[in-house]
Amino acid sequence: MKAVVVAQYVPIDQIELKQVPSPRMEAGQLRIRVEAAGIGFVDGLKIEGRYQTRDPLPFIPGTEFAGVVLEAPGAPGGYQPGMHVMGMTRSGALAEEIVVNPDALHPLPDGVTAEVAASFRANYLTALYALSARATIVAGEQLLVLGAAGGTGTAAVQIGRLLGARVIAAASTPEKREFAQAHGADAVIDYTQAGWRDTLKELTGGHGADVIFDPVGGEISVQAFRSIAWHGRHLVVGFAGGAIPALPFNLPLLKGGALLGVDLAQIPTREPEVQKRLMSQLMGWLAEGKLKPAVGRVFALDDFREAFRTMQRRGALGKMVVRISK
Ligand SMILES: NC(=O)c1ccc[n+]([C@@H]2O[C@H](COP(=O)([O-])OP(=O)(O)OC[C@H]3O[C@@H](n4cnc5c(N)ncnc54)[C@H](OP(=O)(O)O)[C@@H]3O)[C@@H](O)[C@H]2O)c1
């Protein structure tokens, strides 16, 4: 089968598409023909060896996918050959086939395409976990989303709206701000402008942001915290901008505010019941059509490097997806 293979931690341009043997199956596992794989910022960091944890070499990157069950001996989890599924694993999705345990899968709801399904789980679970389980956002609160046209940002905009928040989307270009508005933002801010905190103050009638969803990091994070409302919650999601900010400790004191960490990777082991509840909520919204995951661009497998480069160049709108087979 064809697969993207990381033989060494090198820049994405040096990573190759190779012919490799299909992965072996163990008892209780399923073989899936991958139709589409969603690319996240973390996948790029993992390939280049810049993530907190390193996968042992060689490995096939890619964690999110959608496809069709090819083999399911004993029908583990009730899955049968021919069923359309979506899933998430530690690695291996950027390949024509993947072998997984049934708990990595969800049946694909009717009418949801493989591209949409492959864009769903990581970003939307991160956003719902952050906004609901961590920040306990309530209807009517003001939500500021940084990097609002990116993968996690777009998910936070859409889920913030579904939870009844008033969503203010911060993004760096007019195209990105339009994208955020098209996905449900009530108002937008250009946070590359020096006076953006004054705009936020005006937009919130002097109140500030009750909740800040922050996948960007750097100086923007500290500035955003300075604009947090009394009892506000600042969600630490990621550092796409590169720098890990240092927050002066007097700010949470003065604002009565909280800094809340969000780590999708730890939810399955630390809070399995929460994950189950949130996934069931997300799958319900997806099946009912209340949530329409934002697919930014779809790339052919041969062009997989461009999907990563687009994110690294700060050019991604929504989620980047690689189409692997029909
Ligand atoms: N904590 C978790 O569980 C979790 C889960 C998923 C992802 N993450 C992390 O969240 C971060 C964002 O992931 P994502 O999938 O949303 O990424 P993304 O789609 O690339 O979006 C990131 C956004 O950050 C902004 N940005 C500012 N400086 C940037 C730079 N130098 N390069 C790239 N983007 C820059 C961009 O918006 P503007 O151009 O508008 O500024 C961009 O849209 C990553 O650090 C990722 O590792 C964490």
Short mmCIF file of N, CA and C and ligand atoms in Angstrom, two decimals, residues 39-43 45 51-52 122-123 126 129 146-154 170-173 176 191-192 213-217 236-242 261-267 310-320, ligand 1:
data_model
loop_
_atom_site.label_atom_id
_atom_site.label_comp_id
_atom_site.label_asym_id
_atom_site.label_seq_id
_atom_site.Cartn_x
_atom_site.Cartn_y
_atom_site.Cartn_z
N ILE A 39 -5.52 16.64 8.65
CA ILE A 39 -4.18 17.01 9.13
C ILE A 39 -4.32 18.08 10.20
N GLY A 40 -3.67 17.88 11.34
CA GLY A 40 -3.67 18.89 12.39
C GLY A 40 -2.28 19.49 12.55
N PHE A 41 -2.23 20.63 13.21
CA PHE A 41 -0.95 21.31 13.46
C PHE A 41 0.02 20.36 14.18
N VAL A 42 -0.55 19.56 15.11
CA VAL A 42 0.27 18.63 15.90
C VAL A 42 0.96 17.59 15.00
N ASP A 43 0.26 17.15 13.93
CA ASP A 43 0.86 16.14 13.04
C ASP A 43 2.16 16.67 12.43
N LEU A 45 4.15 18.94 13.75
CA LEU A 45 5.17 18.99 14.81
C LEU A 45 5.74 17.59 15.05
N TYR A 51 7.32 17.83 18.65
CA TYR A 51 6.21 17.68 19.60
C TYR A 51 6.75 17.20 20.95
N GLN A 52 5.93 17.39 22.02
CA GLN A 52 6.38 17.00 23.37
C GLN A 52 6.76 15.53 23.43
N ALA A 122 -10.78 15.52 16.37
CA ALA A 122 -9.79 16.18 17.24
C ALA A 122 -10.17 17.63 17.54
N ASN A 123 -10.49 18.38 16.49
CA ASN A 123 -10.76 19.81 16.72
C ASN A 123 -12.05 20.04 17.49
N THR A 126 -11.74 18.83 21.11
CA THR A 126 -10.93 19.81 21.85
C THR A 126 -11.77 21.03 22.21
N TYR A 129 -14.62 20.09 24.76
CA TYR A 129 -14.03 19.80 26.08
C TYR A 129 -13.60 21.13 26.74
N LEU A 146 -9.19 33.10 19.59
CA LEU A 146 -7.98 33.53 18.89
C LEU A 146 -7.68 32.51 17.78
N GLY A 147 -7.04 32.95 16.71
CA GLY A 147 -6.77 32.03 15.59
C GLY A 147 -8.07 31.41 15.09
N ALA A 148 -9.10 32.26 14.96
CA ALA A 148 -10.48 31.77 14.82
C ALA A 148 -10.78 31.13 13.47
N ALA A 149 -9.90 31.29 12.47
CA ALA A 149 -10.16 30.63 11.18
C ALA A 149 -9.35 29.35 11.04
N GLY A 150 -8.54 29.02 12.04
CA GLY A 150 -7.76 27.78 11.99
C GLY A 150 -8.63 26.58 12.34
N GLY A 151 -8.00 25.42 12.45
CA GLY A 151 -8.76 24.18 12.69
C GLY A 151 -9.48 24.19 14.02
N THR A 152 -8.76 24.35 15.12
CA THR A 152 -9.42 24.35 16.43
C THR A 152 -10.26 25.61 16.60
N GLY A 153 -9.77 26.73 16.03
CA GLY A 153 -10.48 28.00 16.17
C GLY A 153 -11.86 27.94 15.54
N THR A 154 -11.96 27.41 14.33
CA THR A 154 -13.26 27.32 13.67
C THR A 154 -14.20 26.43 14.48
N ALA A 170 -11.08 36.39 16.48
CA ALA A 170 -9.88 37.17 16.18
C ALA A 170 -9.03 36.41 15.17
N ALA A 171 -8.68 37.08 14.07
CA ALA A 171 -7.87 36.44 13.03
C ALA A 171 -7.08 37.51 12.29
N SER A 172 -6.04 37.04 11.54
CA SER A 172 -5.05 37.99 11.03
C SER A 172 -5.35 38.60 9.67
N THR A 173 -6.24 38.00 8.87
CA THR A 173 -6.49 38.56 7.54
C THR A 173 -7.99 38.73 7.30
N LYS A 176 -9.61 35.42 6.50
CA LYS A 176 -9.83 34.57 7.68
C LYS A 176 -11.00 35.08 8.52
N TYR A 191 -6.53 41.03 15.23
CA TYR A 191 -5.65 41.13 16.41
C TYR A 191 -4.19 41.37 16.05
N THR A 192 -3.94 41.68 14.76
CA THR A 192 -2.58 42.13 14.41
C THR A 192 -2.48 43.65 14.55
N PHE A 213 -10.57 31.35 24.09
CA PHE A 213 -10.09 30.07 23.53
C PHE A 213 -8.80 30.41 22.79
N ASP A 214 -7.68 29.84 23.24
CA ASP A 214 -6.37 30.32 22.78
C ASP A 214 -5.48 29.20 22.24
N PRO A 215 -5.51 28.97 20.91
CA PRO A 215 -4.58 28.01 20.32
C PRO A 215 -3.33 28.68 19.74
N VAL A 216 -3.11 29.98 20.04
CA VAL A 216 -2.08 30.76 19.35
C VAL A 216 -0.82 30.97 20.20
N GLY A 217 -1.00 31.41 21.45
CA GLY A 217 0.17 31.62 22.33
C GLY A 217 0.90 32.93 22.05
N VAL A 236 -5.97 27.44 27.68
CA VAL A 236 -4.66 27.24 27.05
C VAL A 236 -4.76 26.00 26.16
N VAL A 237 -4.83 26.24 24.83
CA VAL A 237 -5.04 25.13 23.89
C VAL A 237 -3.77 24.81 23.11
N GLY A 238 -3.03 25.81 22.69
CA GLY A 238 -1.84 25.52 21.90
C GLY A 238 -1.02 26.77 21.65
N PHE A 239 0.07 26.55 20.90
CA PHE A 239 1.05 27.62 20.68
C PHE A 239 1.43 27.67 19.20
N ALA A 240 0.41 27.80 18.34
CA ALA A 240 0.67 27.80 16.89
C ALA A 240 1.61 28.94 16.50
N GLY A 241 1.60 30.03 17.27
CA GLY A 241 2.49 31.16 16.99
C GLY A 241 3.94 30.85 17.35
N GLY A 242 4.17 29.76 18.06
CA GLY A 242 5.54 29.32 18.36
C GLY A 242 5.98 29.56 19.79
N GLY A 261 -5.87 24.65 31.52
CA GLY A 261 -5.21 23.83 30.51
C GLY A 261 -6.18 22.89 29.85
N VAL A 262 -5.88 22.61 28.56
CA VAL A 262 -6.73 21.70 27.76
C VAL A 262 -5.79 20.72 27.06
N ASP A 263 -5.94 19.42 27.30
CA ASP A 263 -5.08 18.46 26.60
C ASP A 263 -5.90 17.26 26.13
N LEU A 264 -6.23 17.33 24.85
CA LEU A 264 -7.04 16.27 24.23
C LEU A 264 -6.42 14.89 24.44
N ALA A 265 -5.09 14.82 24.37
CA ALA A 265 -4.41 13.52 24.43
C ALA A 265 -4.66 12.80 25.75
N GLN A 266 -4.94 13.55 26.81
CA GLN A 266 -5.08 12.91 28.13
C GLN A 266 -6.54 12.59 28.50
N ILE A 267 -7.49 13.11 27.71
CA ILE A 267 -8.91 12.89 28.09
C ILE A 267 -9.26 11.40 28.11
N THR A 310 0.86 24.54 4.14
CA THR A 310 -0.19 25.56 4.25
C THR A 310 -0.39 25.95 5.71
N MET A 311 -0.38 24.96 6.60
CA MET A 311 -0.55 25.26 8.03
C MET A 311 0.68 25.98 8.58
N GLN A 312 1.86 25.49 8.16
CA GLN A 312 3.08 26.09 8.69
C GLN A 312 3.24 27.54 8.25
N ARG A 313 2.70 27.84 7.04
CA ARG A 313 2.78 29.22 6.52
C ARG A 313 1.65 30.09 7.04
N ARG A 314 0.85 29.58 7.97
CA ARG A 314 -0.24 30.35 8.59
C ARG A 314 -1.37 30.57 7.59
N GLY A 315 -1.46 29.68 6.58
CA GLY A 315 -2.41 29.90 5.49
C GLY A 315 -3.68 29.09 5.58
N ALA A 316 -3.81 28.23 6.62
CA ALA A 316 -4.95 27.30 6.63
C ALA A 316 -6.25 27.97 7.05
N LEU A 317 -7.32 27.66 6.32
CA LEU A 317 -8.68 28.03 6.73
C LEU A 317 -9.35 26.73 7.12
N GLY A 318 -9.88 26.62 8.32
CA GLY A 318 -10.51 25.36 8.75
C GLY A 318 -9.48 24.24 8.75
N LYS A 319 -9.95 23.04 8.45
CA LYS A 319 -9.09 21.87 8.52
C LYS A 319 -8.50 21.50 7.16
N MET A 320 -7.24 21.08 7.14
CA MET A 320 -6.62 20.58 5.92
C MET A 320 -6.85 19.07 5.85
N1 LIG B 1 -4.58 21.21 23.63
C1 LIG B 1 -5.07 20.34 22.77
O1 LIG B 1 -5.64 19.32 23.14
C2 LIG B 1 -4.90 20.61 21.31
C3 LIG B 1 -5.70 19.96 20.36
C4 LIG B 1 -5.54 20.31 19.00
C5 LIG B 1 -4.58 21.28 18.65
N2 LIG B 1 -3.81 21.85 19.61
C6 LIG B 1 -2.81 22.89 19.31
O2 LIG B 1 -3.51 24.07 18.94
C7 LIG B 1 -2.70 24.84 18.06
C8 LIG B 1 -3.52 25.19 16.85
O3 LIG B 1 -3.90 24.04 16.13
P1 LIG B 1 -4.84 24.21 14.86
O4 LIG B 1 -5.07 22.83 14.33
O5 LIG B 1 -5.98 25.08 15.18
O6 LIG B 1 -3.83 24.98 13.87
P2 LIG B 1 -4.16 25.92 12.62
O7 LIG B 1 -5.36 25.41 11.90
O8 LIG B 1 -2.91 26.05 11.85
O9 LIG B 1 -4.57 27.32 13.30
C9 LIG B 1 -3.68 28.01 14.10
C10 LIG B 1 -3.94 29.50 14.00
O10 LIG B 1 -2.92 30.13 14.77
C11 LIG B 1 -2.63 31.41 14.19
N3 LIG B 1 -1.18 31.62 14.12
C12 LIG B 1 -0.52 32.66 14.67
N4 LIG B 1 0.78 32.58 14.42
C13 LIG B 1 0.97 31.50 13.66
C14 LIG B 1 2.13 30.90 13.05
N5 LIG B 1 3.34 31.43 13.20
N6 LIG B 1 1.97 29.76 12.33
C15 LIG B 1 0.76 29.18 12.20
N7 LIG B 1 -0.37 29.72 12.74
C16 LIG B 1 -0.27 30.87 13.47
C17 LIG B 1 -3.25 31.41 12.80
O11 LIG B 1 -4.31 32.34 12.81
P3 LIG B 1 -4.07 33.89 12.40
O12 LIG B 1 -3.29 33.90 11.12
O13 LIG B 1 -5.45 34.39 12.27
O14 LIG B 1 -3.31 34.49 13.54
C18 LIG B 1 -3.82 30.02 12.59
O15 LIG B 1 -5.07 30.05 11.93
C19 LIG B 1 -1.46 24.00 17.77
O16 LIG B 1 -0.41 24.45 18.61
C20 LIG B 1 -1.88 22.61 18.15
O17 LIG B 1 -0.77 21.84 18.54
C21 LIG B 1 -3.97 21.54 20.92
#
